PDB file of C-alpha atoms in Angstrom:
ATOM      1  CA  MET A 131      25.882   1.398 -16.779  1.00 55.00           C
ATOM      2  CA  PRO A 132      22.599  -0.488 -16.473  1.00 66.00           C
ATOM      3  CA  ASP A 133      20.736  -1.766 -19.499  1.00 83.00           C
ATOM      4  CA  PRO A 134      18.535   1.195 -20.620  1.00 83.00           C
ATOM      5  CA  GLU A 135      15.495  -1.019 -21.147  1.00 88.00           C
ATOM      6  CA  GLN A 136      15.885  -2.556 -17.671  1.00 87.00           C
ATOM      7  CA  ALA A 137      16.427   0.900 -16.121  1.00 86.00           C
ATOM      8  CA  MET A 138      13.211   2.133 -17.782  1.00 89.00           C
ATOM      9  CA  LEU A 139      11.265  -0.853 -16.418  1.00 89.00           C
ATOM     10  CA  VAL A 140      12.646  -0.367 -12.891  1.00 91.00           C
ATOM     11  CA  GLY A 141      11.774   3.336 -13.092  1.00 92.00           C
ATOM     12  CA  ARG A 142       8.206   2.604 -14.176  1.00 94.00           C
ATOM     13  CA  LEU A 143       7.753   0.078 -11.371  1.00 93.00           C
ATOM     14  CA  GLY A 144       9.052   2.623  -8.872  1.00 95.00           C
ATOM     15  CA  GLU A 145       6.742   5.325 -10.190  1.00 96.00           C
ATOM     16  CA  ARG A 146       3.785   2.949  -9.916  1.00 95.00           C
ATOM     17  CA  ALA A 147       4.753   2.055  -6.323  1.00 95.00           C
ATOM     18  CA  ALA A 148       5.120   5.735  -5.384  1.00 96.00           C
ATOM     19  CA  PHE A 149       1.809   6.593  -7.059  1.00 96.00           C
ATOM     20  CA  ARG A 150      -0.011   3.858  -5.120  1.00 94.00           C
ATOM     21  CA  HIS A 151       1.664   4.912  -1.862  1.00 94.00           C
ATOM     22  CA  LEU A 152       0.667   8.562  -2.360  1.00 96.00           C
ATOM     23  CA  ALA A 153      -2.867   7.644  -3.504  1.00 94.00           C
ATOM     24  CA  LYS A 154      -3.342   5.809  -0.183  1.00 93.00           C
ATOM     25  CA  LYS A 155      -1.887   8.696   1.825  1.00 91.00           C
ATOM     26  CA  PHE A 156      -3.955  11.352   0.036  1.00 89.00           C
ATOM     27  CA  SER A 157      -7.182  10.858  -1.862  1.00 84.00           C
ATOM     28  CA  ARG A 158      -6.605   9.128  -5.183  1.00 82.00           C
ATOM     29  CA  SER A 159      -8.300  11.997  -7.009  1.00 86.00           C
ATOM     30  CA  SER A 160      -5.646  14.438  -5.744  1.00 94.00           C
ATOM     31  CA  VAL A 161      -2.691  12.361  -7.028  1.00 96.00           C
ATOM     32  CA  LYS A 162      -1.721  12.348 -10.700  1.00 97.00           C
ATOM     33  CA  TRP A 163       0.953  10.122 -12.242  1.00 97.00           C
ATOM     34  CA  VAL A 164       2.024  12.345 -15.134  1.00 97.00           C
ATOM     35  CA  ASN A 165       4.028   9.542 -16.803  1.00 93.00           C
ATOM     36  CA  GLU A 166       1.314   6.902 -16.526  1.00 91.00           C
ATOM     37  CA  ASP A 167       0.802   6.720 -20.304  1.00 92.00           C
ATOM     38  CA  GLY A 168       4.469   7.342 -21.198  1.00 89.00           C
ATOM     39  CA  GLU A 169       7.495   9.434 -20.295  1.00 90.00           C
ATOM     40  CA  THR A 170       6.691  13.157 -20.499  1.00 93.00           C
ATOM     41  CA  GLY A 171      10.217  14.507 -19.975  1.00 92.00           C
ATOM     42  CA  LEU A 172       8.995  16.746 -17.151  1.00 96.00           C
ATOM     43  CA  PRO A 173      11.276  17.243 -14.111  1.00 97.00           C
ATOM     44  CA  TYR A 174       8.761  15.382 -11.921  1.00 98.00           C
ATOM     45  CA  ASP A 175       6.730  12.186 -12.191  1.00 98.00           C
ATOM     46  CA  ILE A 176       3.756  12.721  -9.874  1.00 98.00           C
ATOM     47  CA  THR A 177       1.734  15.701  -8.671  1.00 97.00           C
ATOM     48  CA  VAL A 178      -0.308  15.913  -5.490  1.00 97.00           C
ATOM     49  CA  GLU A 179      -2.896  18.567  -4.698  1.00 94.00           C
ATOM     50  CA  ASP A 180      -2.740  18.571  -0.910  1.00 83.00           C
ATOM     51  CA  GLY A 181      -4.681  21.695   0.101  1.00 81.00           C
ATOM     52  CA  GLU A 182      -1.480  23.714   0.395  1.00 79.00           C
ATOM     53  CA  GLY A 183      -0.944  23.871  -3.344  1.00 88.00           C
ATOM     54  CA  LEU A 184       0.448  21.574  -5.980  1.00 96.00           C
ATOM     55  CA  GLN A 185       3.276  19.303  -4.844  1.00 97.00           C
ATOM     56  CA  TYR A 186       5.734  17.905  -7.393  1.00 98.00           C
ATOM     57  CA  ILE A 187       7.313  14.495  -6.791  1.00 98.00           C
ATOM     58  CA  GLU A 188      10.304  13.123  -8.698  1.00 98.00           C
ATOM     59  CA  VAL A 189      10.653   9.348  -8.263  1.00 98.00           C
ATOM     60  CA  LYS A 190      14.057   7.654  -8.100  1.00 97.00           C
ATOM     61  CA  THR A 191      14.068   3.871  -7.986  1.00 95.00           C
ATOM     62  CA  THR A 192      16.557   1.133  -7.213  1.00 93.00           C
ATOM     63  CA  GLN A 193      16.409  -2.607  -6.615  1.00 91.00           C
ATOM     64  CA  SER A 194      19.297  -2.548  -4.139  1.00 89.00           C
ATOM     65  CA  GLU A 195      18.836  -1.748  -0.461  1.00 89.00           C
ATOM     66  CA  ASP A 196      22.575  -0.963  -0.316  1.00 90.00           C
ATOM     67  CA  LYS A 197      22.488   1.749  -2.981  1.00 90.00           C
ATOM     68  CA  ASP A 198      22.384   5.085  -1.150  1.00 89.00           C
ATOM     69  CA  TRP A 199      22.583   7.456  -4.121  1.00 91.00           C
ATOM     70  CA  PHE A 200      20.683   8.374  -7.274  1.00 91.00           C
ATOM     71  CA  SER A 201      21.142  10.786 -10.162  1.00 91.00           C
ATOM     72  CA  LEU A 202      19.245  14.001 -10.753  1.00 93.00           C
ATOM     73  CA  SER A 203      19.380  15.900 -14.013  1.00 93.00           C
ATOM     74  CA  THR A 204      20.287  19.583 -13.976  1.00 93.00           C
ATOM     75  CA  ASN A 205      16.715  20.265 -15.123  1.00 96.00           C
ATOM     76  CA  GLU A 206      15.341  18.345 -12.115  1.00 97.00           C
ATOM     77  CA  TRP A 207      17.669  20.188  -9.716  1.00 97.00           C
ATOM     78  CA  GLN A 208      16.758  23.606 -11.158  1.00 97.00           C
ATOM     79  CA  PHE A 209      13.073  22.735 -10.842  1.00 98.00           C
ATOM     80  CA  ALA A 210      13.661  21.621  -7.229  1.00 98.00           C
ATOM     81  CA  GLU A 211      15.304  24.989  -6.487  1.00 98.00           C
ATOM     82  CA  GLN A 212      12.416  26.840  -8.133  1.00 98.00           C
ATOM     83  CA  LYS A 213       9.650  24.925  -6.319  1.00 97.00           C
ATOM     84  CA  GLY A 214      11.354  24.687  -2.903  1.00 96.00           C
ATOM     85  CA  GLN A 215       9.029  23.151  -0.339  1.00 96.00           C
ATOM     86  CA  ASN A 216       6.614  22.127  -3.113  1.00 97.00           C
ATOM     87  CA  PHE A 217       9.149  19.658  -4.559  1.00 98.00           C
ATOM     88  CA  SER A 218      10.048  16.253  -3.141  1.00 98.00           C
ATOM     89  CA  ILE A 219      11.965  13.193  -4.187  1.00 98.00           C
ATOM     90  CA  ALA A 220      10.421   9.788  -3.552  1.00 98.00           C
ATOM     91  CA  HIS A 221      13.242   7.246  -3.231  1.00 97.00           C
ATOM     92  CA  VAL A 222      11.764   3.807  -3.946  1.00 96.00           C
ATOM     93  CA  ILE A 223      13.552   0.557  -3.189  1.00 95.00           C
ATOM     94  CA  LEU A 224      11.905  -2.375  -4.937  1.00 94.00           C
ATOM     95  CA  VAL A 225      12.265  -5.203  -2.437  1.00 86.00           C
ATOM     96  CA  GLY A 226       9.770  -7.685  -3.854  1.00 75.00           C
ATOM     97  CA  HIS A 227       6.625  -7.933  -5.912  1.00 70.00           C
ATOM     98  CA  THR A 228       4.409  -6.614  -3.143  1.00 70.00           C
ATOM     99  CA  LYS A 229       6.879  -5.033  -0.737  1.00 82.00           C
ATOM    100  CA  ASN A 230       8.713  -1.780  -1.399  1.00 90.00           C
ATOM    101  CA  LYS A 231      10.420   0.825   0.739  1.00 94.00           C
ATOM    102  CA  ILE A 232       9.622   4.451   0.004  1.00 96.00           C
ATOM    103  CA  LYS A 233      11.268   7.457   1.599  1.00 96.00           C
ATOM    104  CA  ILE A 234      10.193  10.995   0.760  1.00 96.00           C
ATOM    105  CA  PHE A 235      12.781  13.799   0.758  1.00 97.00           C
ATOM    106  CA  SER A 236      10.834  17.053   0.925  1.00 97.00           C
ATOM    107  CA  ASN A 237      12.610  20.172  -0.350  1.00 97.00           C
ATOM    108  CA  PRO A 238      15.904  18.432  -1.253  1.00 97.00           C
ATOM    109  CA  VAL A 239      17.653  21.746  -1.959  1.00 97.00           C
ATOM    110  CA  GLU A 240      17.110  22.828   1.644  1.00 98.00           C
ATOM    111  CA  LEU A 241      18.113  19.350   2.850  1.00 97.00           C
ATOM    112  CA  CYS A 242      21.427  19.837   1.017  1.00 96.00           C
ATOM    113  CA  ARG A 243      21.901  23.310   2.493  1.00 96.00           C
ATOM    114  CA  SER A 244      21.314  21.907   5.981  1.00 97.00           C
ATOM    115  CA  ARG A 245      23.673  18.972   5.229  1.00 95.00           C
ATOM    116  CA  LYS A 246      21.011  16.306   5.584  1.00 95.00           C
ATOM    117  CA  LEU A 247      21.613  15.298   1.950  1.00 94.00           C
ATOM    118  CA  GLN A 248      24.805  15.616  -0.109  1.00 93.00           C
ATOM    119  CA  LEU A 249      25.372  16.379  -3.761  1.00 90.00           C
ATOM    120  CA  ALA A 250      28.029  14.602  -5.785  1.00 89.00           C
ATOM    121  CA  ILE A 251      29.542  15.298  -9.167  1.00 86.00           C
ATOM    122  CA  VAL A 252      30.190  12.325 -11.401  1.00 83.00           C
ATOM    123  CA  MET A 253      32.722  12.641 -14.197  1.00 87.00           C
ATOM    124  CA  PRO A 254      31.696  10.993 -17.454  1.00 80.00           C
ATOM    125  CA  SER A 255      33.898   8.148 -18.619  1.00 78.00           C
TER     126      SER A 255
END
């Protein structure tokens, strides 16, 4: 298990990178980083008003390019099911101080149904 303080820092850096990426893609005024001032506990980290409604983005961050998995809480998964095409996961790989890789998985529930993503169950130790 990673150090909780380090995991929190990595998560914040990933959220900031995703926010900046989305603010460039859309107008900055349409993108809101809901955790900018502190963790809210919501099942998403960023919202985007894109003309087709409110989009919810959950950010998952790693520092390893080899890590091809991340955890979702049951609350996040239930919210993803509820929001469908209005929910995405931004997978951020922190490569360096100014260079990051960001991949957006839109509607992850449907991606799982169509076998483009896989779910895994992890047993607690």
